[in-house]
Coordinates of C-alpha atoms in Angstrom, one line a residue:
X15 CA 0.1 -0.3 -0.1
X16 CA 1.4 3.8 -1.3
X17 CA 1.3 6.3 1.5
X18 CA -0.2 9.7 0.5
X19 CA 0.3 12.9 2.5
X20 CA -2.1 15.9 1.6
X21 CA -0.6 19.5 3.2
X22 CA -3.3 22.2 2.1
X23 CA -4.1 25.1 4.3
X24 CA -7.8 24.9 3.4
X25 CA -9.8 22.7 5.9
X26 CA -12.4 21.7 3.1
X27 CA -9.9 20.8 0.3
X28 CA -8.4 18.4 2.9
X29 CA -11.6 16.8 3.5
X30 CA -12.5 16.5 -0.2
X31 CA -8.9 15.2 -0.9
X32 CA -9.8 12.0 1.5
X33 CA -12.8 10.9 -0.9
X34 CA -12.5 12.5 -4.4
X35 CA -10.6 8.8 -5.1
X36 CA -11.4 5.3 -4.2
X37 CA -7.6 5.4 -3.0
X38 CA -7.7 1.5 -1.9
X39 CA -8.5 0.0 -5.4
X40 CA -5.5 2.4 -6.6
X41 CA -3.5 0.6 -4.0
X42 CA -2.7 3.8 -2.0
X43 CA -4.3 5.4 0.9
X44 CA -4.0 9.0 2.6
X45 CA -1.7 8.5 5.6
X46 CA -1.6 12.0 6.5
X47 CA -3.7 15.6 6.3
X48 CA -1.4 18.5 7.2
X49 CA -2.6 22.3 7.2
X50 CA 1.3 23.7 7.2
X51 CA 4.7 22.6 6.6
X52 CA 5.6 21.7 10.3
X53 CA 2.9 19.0 10.5
X54 CA 4.2 17.8 7.2
X55 CA 8.1 17.5 8.8
X56 CA 6.5 15.8 11.8
X57 CA 4.0 13.4 9.9
X58 CA 7.1 12.3 7.4
X59 CA 8.9 11.4 11.0
X60 CA 6.4 9.1 12.2
X61 CA 5.2 7.0 8.5
X62 CA 7.0 6.5 5.6
X63 CA 5.3 8.5 2.6
X64 CA 5.6 7.9 -0.8
X65 CA 3.6 10.9 -2.5
X66 CA 3.4 14.1 -0.8
X67 CA 1.0 16.8 -2.5
X68 CA 1.4 20.1 -1.4
X69 CA -0.1 23.1 -2.0
X70 CA 2.3 26.3 -2.8
X71 CA 0.8 29.0 -0.6
X72 CA 0.8 27.8 3.0
X73 CA 1.4 29.9 6.2
X74 CA 4.6 29.6 7.8
X75 CA 7.0 27.5 5.1
X76 CA 5.7 27.4 1.5
X77 CA 5.4 24.3 -0.6
X78 CA 8.8 25.0 -2.3
X79 CA 10.8 25.2 0.9
X80 CA 8.9 22.3 2.3
X81 CA 9.6 20.1 -0.8
X82 CA 13.2 20.8 -0.8
X83 CA 13.2 20.1 2.7
X84 CA 11.9 16.9 2.1
X85 CA 13.6 15.8 -0.9
X86 CA 16.7 16.4 1.5
X87 CA 15.1 13.4 4.0
X88 CA 13.9 11.3 1.6
X89 CA 15.0 11.4 -2.4
X90 CA 12.6 8.5 -3.6
X91 CA 9.6 10.8 -2.3
X92 CA 7.2 11.8 -5.2
X93 CA 6.3 15.7 -4.7
X94 CA 3.8 16.7 -6.8
X95 CA 2.3 20.8 -6.5
X96 CA -1.5 21.4 -6.2
X97 CA -2.3 24.9 -7.2
X98 CA -4.5 27.1 -8.6
X99 CA -4.0 28.7 -12.3
X100 CA -2.9 31.9 -11.1
X101 CA 0.0 30.4 -10.2
X102 CA 0.6 27.9 -13.2
X103 CA 3.7 29.4 -14.6
X104 CA 5.2 29.4 -10.8
X105 CA 4.3 25.6 -10.5
X106 CA 5.7 24.7 -14.1
X107 CA 9.0 26.3 -12.8
X108 CA 8.8 23.9 -9.5
X109 CA 8.7 20.8 -11.6
X110 CA 11.4 21.8 -13.3
X111 CA 13.4 22.6 -9.9
X112 CA 12.6 19.0 -9.0
X113 CA 9.2 18.0 -8.2
X114 CA 7.7 15.1 -9.9
X115 CA 4.1 16.1 -11.1
X116 CA 1.7 19.6 -10.6
X117 CA -2.0 19.5 -10.9
X118 CA -4.3 23.1 -11.1
X119 CA -7.6 23.4 -9.1
X120 CA -9.9 23.0 -9.6
X121 CA -9.3 19.7 -11.0
X122 CA -11.8 16.9 -11.9
X123 CA -11.3 13.5 -10.6
X124 CA -10.3 11.8 -13.5
X125 CA -7.5 14.4 -14.0
X126 CA -6.3 13.3 -10.6
X127 CA -6.6 9.8 -10.7
X128 CA -4.5 10.2 -14.0
X129 CA -2.0 11.9 -12.3
X130 CA -1.9 9.6 -9.5
X131 CA -1.8 6.6 -12.0
X132 CA 1.2 8.2 -13.7
X133 CA 3.3 8.4 -10.1
X134 CA 1.8 4.7 -9.0
X135 CA 3.7 3.0 -12.4
X136 CA 6.7 5.2 -11.5
X137 CA 7.1 3.7 -7.9
X138 CA 6.0 -0.1 -9.1
X139 CA 8.7 0.5 -11.5
X140 CA 11.4 2.3 -9.4
X141 CA 10.7 -1.0 -6.8
X142 CA 10.9 -3.5 -9.9
X143 CA 14.5 -2.0 -10.5
X144 CA 15.5 -1.9 -7.1
X145 CA 14.6 -5.5 -6.8
X146 CA 16.5 -6.4 -10.2
X147 CA 19.6 -4.3 -8.7
X148 CA 19.5 -6.8 -5.6
X149 CA 19.1 -9.8 -8.1
X150 CA 22.2 -8.4 -10.0
X151 CA 24.3 -7.9 -7.1
X152 CA 23.7 -11.1 -5.6
X153 CA 24.9 -12.7 -9.0
X154 CA 28.2 -10.7 -9.0
X155 CA 28.3 -11.6 -5.3
X156 CA 28.1 -15.3 -5.4
X157 CA 31.0 -14.4 -8.7
X158 CA 33.2 -13.3 -6.6
X159 CA 33.2 -15.3 -3.7
X160 CA 33.5 -18.0 -6.1
X161 CA 36.9 -16.9 -7.3
X162 CA 37.8 -16.1 -3.0
X163 CA 37.8 -19.9 -2.1
X164 CA 39.4 -21.1 -5.4
X165 CA 41.8 -18.2 -6.4
X166 CA 42.0 -19.5 -10.0
X167 CA 41.4 -16.1 -12.1
X168 CA 45.2 -14.6 -10.9
X169 CA 43.4 -11.9 -8.4
X170 CA 45.0 -11.6 -5.1
X171 CA 42.6 -12.6 -1.9
X172 CA 42.9 -8.5 -0.4
X173 CA 41.5 -7.4 -4.5
X174 CA 38.4 -9.8 -3.9
X175 CA 37.6 -8.6 -0.5
X176 CA 37.6 -5.0 -1.5
X177 CA 35.2 -6.1 -4.5
X178 CA 33.3 -7.7 -2.0
X179 CA 33.4 -5.1 0.4
X180 CA 31.6 -2.5 -2.2
X181 CA 28.4 -5.3 -2.5
X182 CA 28.7 -4.9 1.5
X183 CA 30.2 -8.2 2.2
X184 CA 32.6 -8.2 5.2
X185 CA 34.4 -10.4 7.1
X186 CA 34.8 -8.8 10.7
X187 CA 36.4 -11.9 12.6
X188 CA 39.6 -13.2 12.4
X189 CA 39.2 -16.6 11.9
X190 CA 37.3 -18.8 9.4
X191 CA 35.7 -21.9 8.5
X192 CA 34.5 -23.6 5.3
X193 CA 32.0 -25.9 5.1
X194 CA 30.9 -27.6 1.7
X195 CA 27.6 -29.2 1.1
X196 CA 26.4 -31.5 -1.5
X197 CA 22.7 -33.0 -2.1
X198 CA 22.8 -36.8 -1.7
X199 CA 21.6 -38.3 -5.2
X200 CA 22.0 -35.4 -6.8
X201 CA 23.1 -37.5 -10.2
X202 CA 19.3 -38.8 -10.4
X203 CA 18.0 -35.0 -10.1
X204 CA 20.0 -33.5 -13.0
X205 CA 16.9 -33.4 -15.5
X206 CA 14.7 -31.6 -13.0
X207 CA 16.8 -28.3 -12.4
X208 CA 13.6 -26.9 -10.7
X209 CA 13.7 -29.2 -7.8
X210 CA 17.7 -28.6 -7.3
X211 CA 17.0 -25.3 -7.1
X212 CA 14.1 -25.9 -4.6
X213 CA 16.9 -28.4 -2.5
X214 CA 19.2 -25.6 -2.3
X215 CA 16.7 -22.8 -1.1
X216 CA 15.7 -24.8 1.7
X217 CA 19.5 -25.6 2.5
X218 CA 20.2 -21.8 2.5
X219 CA 17.5 -20.7 4.8
X220 CA 17.6 -23.5 7.0
X221 CA 21.1 -23.3 7.2
X222 CA 21.1 -19.5 8.5
X223 CA 18.6 -20.2 10.8
X224 CA 20.3 -23.1 12.8
X225 CA 23.4 -20.7 12.6
X226 CA 22.0 -17.6 13.6
X227 CA 23.4 -15.5 16.1
X228 CA 26.8 -17.7 16.1
X229 CA 30.0 -15.8 15.5
X230 CA 30.5 -12.5 13.8
X231 CA 29.2 -13.5 10.2
X232 CA 27.7 -16.3 8.0
X233 CA 27.5 -16.4 4.3
X234 CA 26.3 -19.6 2.3
X235 CA 25.9 -19.4 -1.5
X236 CA 26.0 -21.7 -4.5
X237 CA 29.1 -23.2 -6.1
X238 CA 29.8 -25.5 -8.9
X239 CA 28.4 -29.0 -9.8
X240 CA 25.6 -27.4 -7.7
X241 CA 27.1 -27.7 -4.3
X242 CA 26.6 -25.3 -1.6
X243 CA 29.8 -23.4 0.6
X244 CA 29.6 -22.2 3.8
X245 CA 31.6 -19.2 5.0
X246 CA 31.7 -19.0 8.8
X247 CA 33.0 -15.9 10.1
X248 CA 34.2 -15.4 14.1
X249 CA 36.5 -14.6 16.5
X250 CA 39.6 -16.1 18.1
X251 CA 38.5 -18.6 20.7
X252 CA 34.9 -19.3 19.8
X253 CA 34.2 -22.8 20.6
X254 CA 34.1 -24.2 16.9
X255 CA 33.3 -28.1 17.7
X256 CA 30.7 -27.1 20.4
X257 CA 28.6 -24.8 18.0
X258 CA 29.0 -25.7 14.4
X259 CA 29.4 -29.3 14.1
X260 CA 26.4 -29.8 16.5
X261 CA 24.7 -27.2 14.1
X262 CA 25.2 -29.5 11.0
X263 CA 24.0 -32.0 12.6
X264 CA 20.5 -30.1 13.6
X265 CA 20.6 -29.3 9.8
X266 CA 20.7 -32.6 9.0
X267 CA 17.9 -34.4 10.4
X268 CA 15.8 -31.4 10.0
X269 CA 16.5 -32.0 5.9
X270 CA 15.5 -35.2 5.9
X271 CA 12.1 -35.1 8.0
X272 CA 10.9 -32.0 6.5
X273 CA 11.9 -32.4 2.9
X274 CA 12.8 -36.0 2.6
X275 CA 16.0 -35.2 1.0
X276 CA 19.6 -35.8 2.6
X277 CA 22.8 -33.7 2.3
X278 CA 26.8 -34.4 3.2
X279 CA 28.3 -32.0 4.4
X280 CA 32.2 -31.7 4.5
X281 CA 33.8 -28.9 6.9
X282 CA 37.1 -27.7 7.0
X283 CA 39.7 -26.9 9.8
X284 CA 39.7 -23.8 11.4
X285 CA 42.0 -21.2 9.6
X286 CA 43.2 -18.2 11.4
X287 CA 43.1 -14.6 9.3
X288 CA 41.3 -14.0 5.5
X289 CA 44.0 -15.1 3.6
X290 CA 43.1 -19.0 4.5
X291 CA 39.7 -18.9 2.9
X292 CA 41.0 -20.8 0.1
X293 CA 43.1 -23.4 2.1
X294 CA 40.0 -24.0 4.2
X295 CA 37.6 -24.2 1.2
X296 CA 40.1 -27.1 -0.1
X297 CA 40.0 -28.8 3.4
X298 CA 36.3 -28.9 3.1
X299 CA 36.4 -30.0 -0.2
X300 CA 38.8 -33.0 0.8
X301 CA 36.1 -33.5 4.0
X302 CA 33.5 -33.9 1.4
X303 CA 34.8 -36.2 -0.7
X304 CA 35.3 -38.7 2.3
X305 CA 31.6 -39.4 1.7
X306 CA 32.5 -42.2 -0.8
X307 CA 33.9 -44.0 1.9
X308 CA 32.2 -43.1 5.3
X309 CA 28.6 -42.7 3.7
X310 CA 26.4 -39.8 2.8
X311 CA 23.7 -37.8 4.8
X312 CA 26.4 -36.9 7.5
X313 CA 28.9 -34.1 8.5
X314 CA 32.4 -35.2 8.2
X315 CA 35.1 -33.0 9.7
X316 CA 38.4 -32.7 7.9
X317 CA 41.1 -35.2 9.1
X318 CA 44.8 -35.0 7.3
X319 CA 45.7 -38.6 8.1
X320 CA 42.4 -39.8 7.0
X321 CA 42.5 -37.9 3.8
X322 CA 46.2 -38.9 3.2
X323 CA 45.2 -42.5 3.3
X324 CA 42.3 -42.4 1.0
X325 CA 42.8 -39.7 -1.5
X326 CA 39.4 -39.1 -1.6
X327 CA 39.9 -35.5 -2.7
X328 CA 41.9 -36.2 -5.7
X329 CA 39.6 -36.4 -8.8
X330 CA 37.1 -34.0 -7.2
X331 CA 39.3 -31.0 -5.9
X332 CA 42.2 -31.5 -8.4
X333 CA 41.6 -33.2 -12.1
X334 CA 37.5 -31.6 -11.8
X335 CA 38.4 -28.4 -11.6
X336 CA 40.8 -28.6 -14.2
X337 CA 38.4 -30.7 -16.3
X338 CA 36.0 -27.6 -15.9
X339 CA 38.5 -25.1 -17.1
X340 CA 39.4 -27.1 -20.0
X341 CA 35.9 -27.5 -21.3
X342 CA 35.1 -23.6 -20.7
X343 CA 38.4 -23.2 -23.1
X344 CA 37.2 -25.8 -25.8
X345 CA 40.8 -27.6 -25.1
X346 CA 40.1 -30.8 -26.0
X347 CA 44.1 -32.0 -25.4
X348 CA 43.8 -31.0 -21.6
X349 CA 40.5 -33.2 -21.4
X350 CA 42.5 -36.1 -23.0
X351 CA 45.0 -35.4 -20.4
X352 CA 43.0 -34.8 -17.1
X353 CA 41.0 -38.2 -18.3
X354 CA 45.0 -39.9 -18.8
X355 CA 45.6 -39.1 -15.4
X356 CA 42.6 -40.3 -13.5
X357 CA 42.9 -43.5 -15.5
X358 CA 46.9 -43.7 -14.8
X359 CA 46.2 -43.0 -10.6
X360 CA 42.9 -45.5 -10.5
X361 CA 45.6 -48.3 -11.9
X362 CA 48.5 -47.6 -9.7
X363 CA 46.6 -47.4 -6.7
X364 CA 44.7 -50.7 -7.8
X365 CA 41.8 -49.1 -6.5
X366 CA 37.9 -50.7 -6.8
X367 CA 35.6 -50.3 -9.4
X368 CA 33.0 -48.6 -7.6
X369 CA 35.3 -45.9 -6.6
X370 CA 37.0 -45.6 -10.0
X371 CA 33.2 -44.9 -11.5
X372 CA 32.6 -42.6 -8.6
X373 CA 35.6 -41.0 -10.1
X374 CA 34.4 -40.9 -13.5
X375 CA 31.0 -39.7 -12.4
X376 CA 32.2 -36.6 -10.8
X377 CA 33.3 -36.1 -14.2
X378 CA 30.4 -36.9 -16.0
X379 CA 29.1 -34.4 -13.9
X380 CA 31.0 -31.7 -14.6
X381 CA 30.1 -32.4 -18.0
X382 CA 26.3 -31.7 -17.5
X383 CA 26.8 -28.6 -15.4
X384 CA 28.9 -27.0 -17.9
X385 CA 26.4 -27.4 -20.4
X386 CA 23.6 -26.1 -17.9
X387 CA 26.0 -23.2 -17.8
X388 CA 25.7 -22.7 -21.5
X389 CA 22.4 -22.7 -21.4
X390 CA 22.4 -26.1 -23.9
X391 CA 19.6 -28.9 -24.1
X392 CA 21.2 -32.2 -22.8
X393 CA 18.6 -33.9 -24.9
X394 CA 19.2 -32.4 -28.0
X395 CA 23.0 -33.0 -27.7
X396 CA 23.0 -37.0 -26.2
X397 CA 19.8 -37.6 -27.4
X398 CA 17.0 -38.9 -25.6
X399 CA 16.8 -41.4 -22.6
X400 CA 20.4 -40.5 -22.4
X401 CA 21.3 -42.2 -19.1
X402 CA 25.0 -41.1 -18.3
X403 CA 25.7 -42.5 -15.1
X404 CA 24.2 -45.5 -15.6
X405 CA 26.2 -46.4 -18.6
X406 CA 29.6 -45.5 -16.5
X407 CA 28.4 -48.0 -14.0
X408 CA 27.6 -50.6 -16.6
X409 CA 31.2 -50.2 -18.8
X410 CA 33.2 -53.3 -18.5
X411 CA 36.3 -52.1 -18.1
X412 CA 38.3 -48.5 -17.0
X413 CA 39.4 -47.9 -20.4
X414 CA 36.1 -48.3 -21.9
X415 CA 34.5 -46.3 -19.2
X416 CA 37.3 -43.5 -19.9
X417 CA 36.2 -43.9 -23.8
X418 CA 32.6 -43.3 -23.3
X419 CA 33.5 -40.4 -20.8
X420 CA 35.4 -38.8 -23.1
X421 CA 32.8 -39.0 -25.8
X422 CA 30.4 -37.8 -24.1
X423 CA 32.9 -34.6 -23.1
X424 CA 33.9 -34.1 -26.7
X425 CA 30.1 -34.1 -27.7
X426 CA 29.3 -31.1 -25.2
X427 CA 32.1 -29.2 -26.6
X428 CA 31.3 -29.6 -30.2
X429 CA 28.0 -28.6 -29.6
X430 CA 29.2 -24.8 -28.2
X431 CA 32.6 -24.9 -30.3
X432 CA 31.2 -21.8 -32.5
X433 CA 29.7 -19.9 -29.5
X434 CA 31.6 -20.4 -26.6
X435 CA 35.5 -19.4 -27.4
X436 CA 34.9 -15.8 -28.0
X437 CA 31.1 -15.5 -27.3
X438 CA 31.6 -13.8 -23.9
X439 CA 33.9 -11.5 -25.1
X440 CA 31.6 -10.4 -27.9
X441 CA 28.5 -10.1 -26.1
X442 CA 30.4 -7.7 -23.7
X443 CA 31.8 -5.6 -26.2
X444 CA 28.0 -5.4 -28.4
X445 CA 26.7 -4.2 -24.8
X446 CA 29.3 -1.8 -24.1
X447 CA 28.8 -0.3 -27.7
X448 CA 25.3 0.1 -27.2
X449 CA 25.4 1.6 -23.9
X450 CA 28.5 3.9 -25.2
X451 CA 25.9 4.9 -28.1
X452 CA 22.5 5.3 -25.6
X453 CA 23.7 6.6 -22.2
X454 CA 22.2 10.2 -23.1
X455 CA 19.1 8.4 -22.8
X456 CA 17.4 8.9 -19.0
X457 CA 15.1 6.0 -19.7
X458 CA 17.9 3.5 -20.7
X459 CA 17.3 0.0 -19.0
X460 CA 18.9 -3.4 -19.0
X461 CA 16.0 -5.0 -21.1
X462 CA 16.7 -1.6 -23.7
X463 CA 20.3 -2.9 -23.4
X464 CA 19.0 -6.5 -24.2
X465 CA 16.8 -5.6 -27.3
X466 CA 19.5 -3.6 -28.4
X467 CA 22.0 -6.5 -28.9
X468 CA 19.1 -8.7 -29.8
X469 CA 19.7 -11.2 -27.0
X470 CA 17.5 -12.1 -23.7
X471 CA 18.2 -9.9 -20.3
X472 CA 18.8 -12.4 -18.1
X473 CA 21.5 -14.1 -20.5
X474 CA 23.5 -10.6 -20.5
X475 CA 23.2 -9.9 -17.3
X476 CA 25.0 -13.9 -16.7
X477 CA 27.5 -13.1 -19.2
X478 CA 28.4 -9.5 -18.0
X479 CA 28.3 -10.0 -14.7
X480 CA 31.1 -13.5 -15.7
X481 CA 32.8 -11.3 -17.9
X482 CA 33.6 -8.1 -16.3
X483 CA 32.6 -8.4 -13.0
X484 CA 29.8 -6.0 -12.6
X485 CA 25.8 -5.5 -13.1
X486 CA 24.5 -4.5 -16.2
X487 CA 23.4 -1.3 -14.6
X488 CA 26.5 -1.1 -13.1
X489 CA 28.3 -0.8 -16.6
X490 CA 25.8 2.1 -17.6
X491 CA 26.5 4.0 -14.6
X492 CA 30.2 3.7 -15.4
X493 CA 29.7 4.7 -18.6
X494 CA 27.9 7.9 -17.5
X495 CA 30.2 9.1 -15.3
X496 CA 33.1 8.8 -17.3
X497 CA 31.4 10.5 -20.0
X498 CA 30.6 13.3 -17.3
X499 CA 34.1 13.4 -16.4
X500 CA 35.0 14.5 -20.4
X501 CA 32.1 16.6 -20.5
X502 CA 33.5 18.7 -17.0
X503 CA 37.1 18.4 -18.1
X504 CA 35.9 20.6 -20.9
X505 CA 34.7 23.5 -18.3
X506 CA 32.0 24.7 -21.3
X507 CA 29.2 23.2 -19.2
X508 CA 27.4 23.2 -15.8
X509 CA 26.8 20.4 -13.4
X510 CA 23.2 20.6 -14.8
X511 CA 24.0 20.2 -18.5
X512 CA 26.2 17.5 -17.9
X513 CA 23.6 15.6 -15.9
X514 CA 21.1 16.0 -18.7
X515 CA 23.7 15.4 -21.1
X516 CA 24.5 12.1 -19.8
X517 CA 20.9 10.9 -18.9
X518 CA 20.2 12.1 -15.3
X519 CA 17.1 13.7 -14.7
X520 CA 18.0 15.1 -11.3
X521 CA 21.1 16.7 -10.9
X522 CA 21.2 16.2 -7.0
X523 CA 21.0 12.4 -7.8
X524 CA 23.7 12.9 -10.5
X525 CA 25.5 14.8 -7.9
X526 CA 25.5 11.4 -5.5
X527 CA 26.7 9.2 -8.0
X528 CA 29.5 11.6 -9.5
X529 CA 30.9 11.7 -5.9
X530 CA 30.4 8.2 -5.0
X531 CA 32.4 7.2 -8.4
X532 CA 35.2 9.9 -7.8
X533 CA 35.3 11.4 -4.4
X534 CA 34.7 14.3 -5.1
X535 CA 31.3 16.2 -6.3
X536 CA 31.0 17.4 -9.7
X537 CA 30.9 21.4 -8.7
X538 CA 33.9 21.1 -7.4
X539 CA 35.8 18.7 -10.0
X540 CA 34.9 21.3 -12.7
X541 CA 36.5 24.3 -10.4
X542 CA 39.7 22.2 -9.6

């Protein structure tokens, strides 16, 4: 429900506004009726106001001064000036100075309905954009967290931590515990990604509930192969085994009891200092790898000696990572090398057939995850009724199993060989070029950009976040800020003119964005 405030010194007009429209049908309500500016300022302190209908001439504080005060307190507040025909030009100037609409007395209910409908759509659109921005930031956040725990892109831990801090992700404690979670029997669920997404949603929410109030910060996010990672941050001396391990045990019981599926959790050792997050993650991966020997549906705490004896992490933590990189780079030679190393190790260690098949199943899982990542269709690539894991377990020998796996991996790469290698870079370039050509349009949206490059908006969001580490909205803002800086460098435009030229309707919001981007206000920058 949108809250509407009415301010006018005439009581009969305030009463009239209460019944002139069916406010509820518009999704609105009159939350306050005020006779002067002082009452308005008090009302907005007590209740969140979305739209303020202000008379220009009121005793004490006039409507313009009041509007300026309200905008300073809440830039999202929409202001409508309600005034007589004698002040028509005054009202028009007020709109140019920052008011959102004006309406002239006397007005009909239809005229008021039209204005309020327009403002309602504006607020709803703003809310949708805010929600989409949250989704975009979540995508970027999870991508940065994946890079933080793996450190495979050449970036330092400090750089990634700084980028996460800009998104509001901080680690205030000095110790870290990383856990990796995997839904048991997930291989049978691959064809129904909705079920996997629902299971992951349940895990995330229940994990946050059982760990609420413990430590300084807790993050849980999705990783590759549909695993989930938990980073638990706390101060040195926190009772780890007394708090976290029992919490995971409780989570496992709740998931099985209420949602009828099981999860295995690998928990690493406590690591001190943010620079140890990647190692804590590797320990958790090794612990999770032990589930093939110790059983599923349980929490497994990392044990160095047990890890040395079984090497259960070898395939998943090292070779599987290399395999995923090879698929993304369309490097068939590296794929063959990875398969060869896996086969050689199985033979050298005389590992059991079940264990060898499990190692190959892990690689097949990487293959199917790669296809989903590329928005591919598994049935179109392999045919209807494809049963990769059953086929692997039915292979009579290791060599034939490796041959089947190699064929499956090559089919996946061939399906995307004409689009993958340069596609991400090309799409990012097209998006940047389109934004560069249309940044001056104040109504430019992500959907406009997507239509301009003839692609789906969700797809370009993923590509841009993966390629550039930012959202499309962030990219639009970055281009606008850089162009504004160029205009101000020339010195022949005012701040307001620069704001308009780069697509900002409100100079105040432009100044706020400019200062956030460059650490100085546009006025100070221009003078300097």
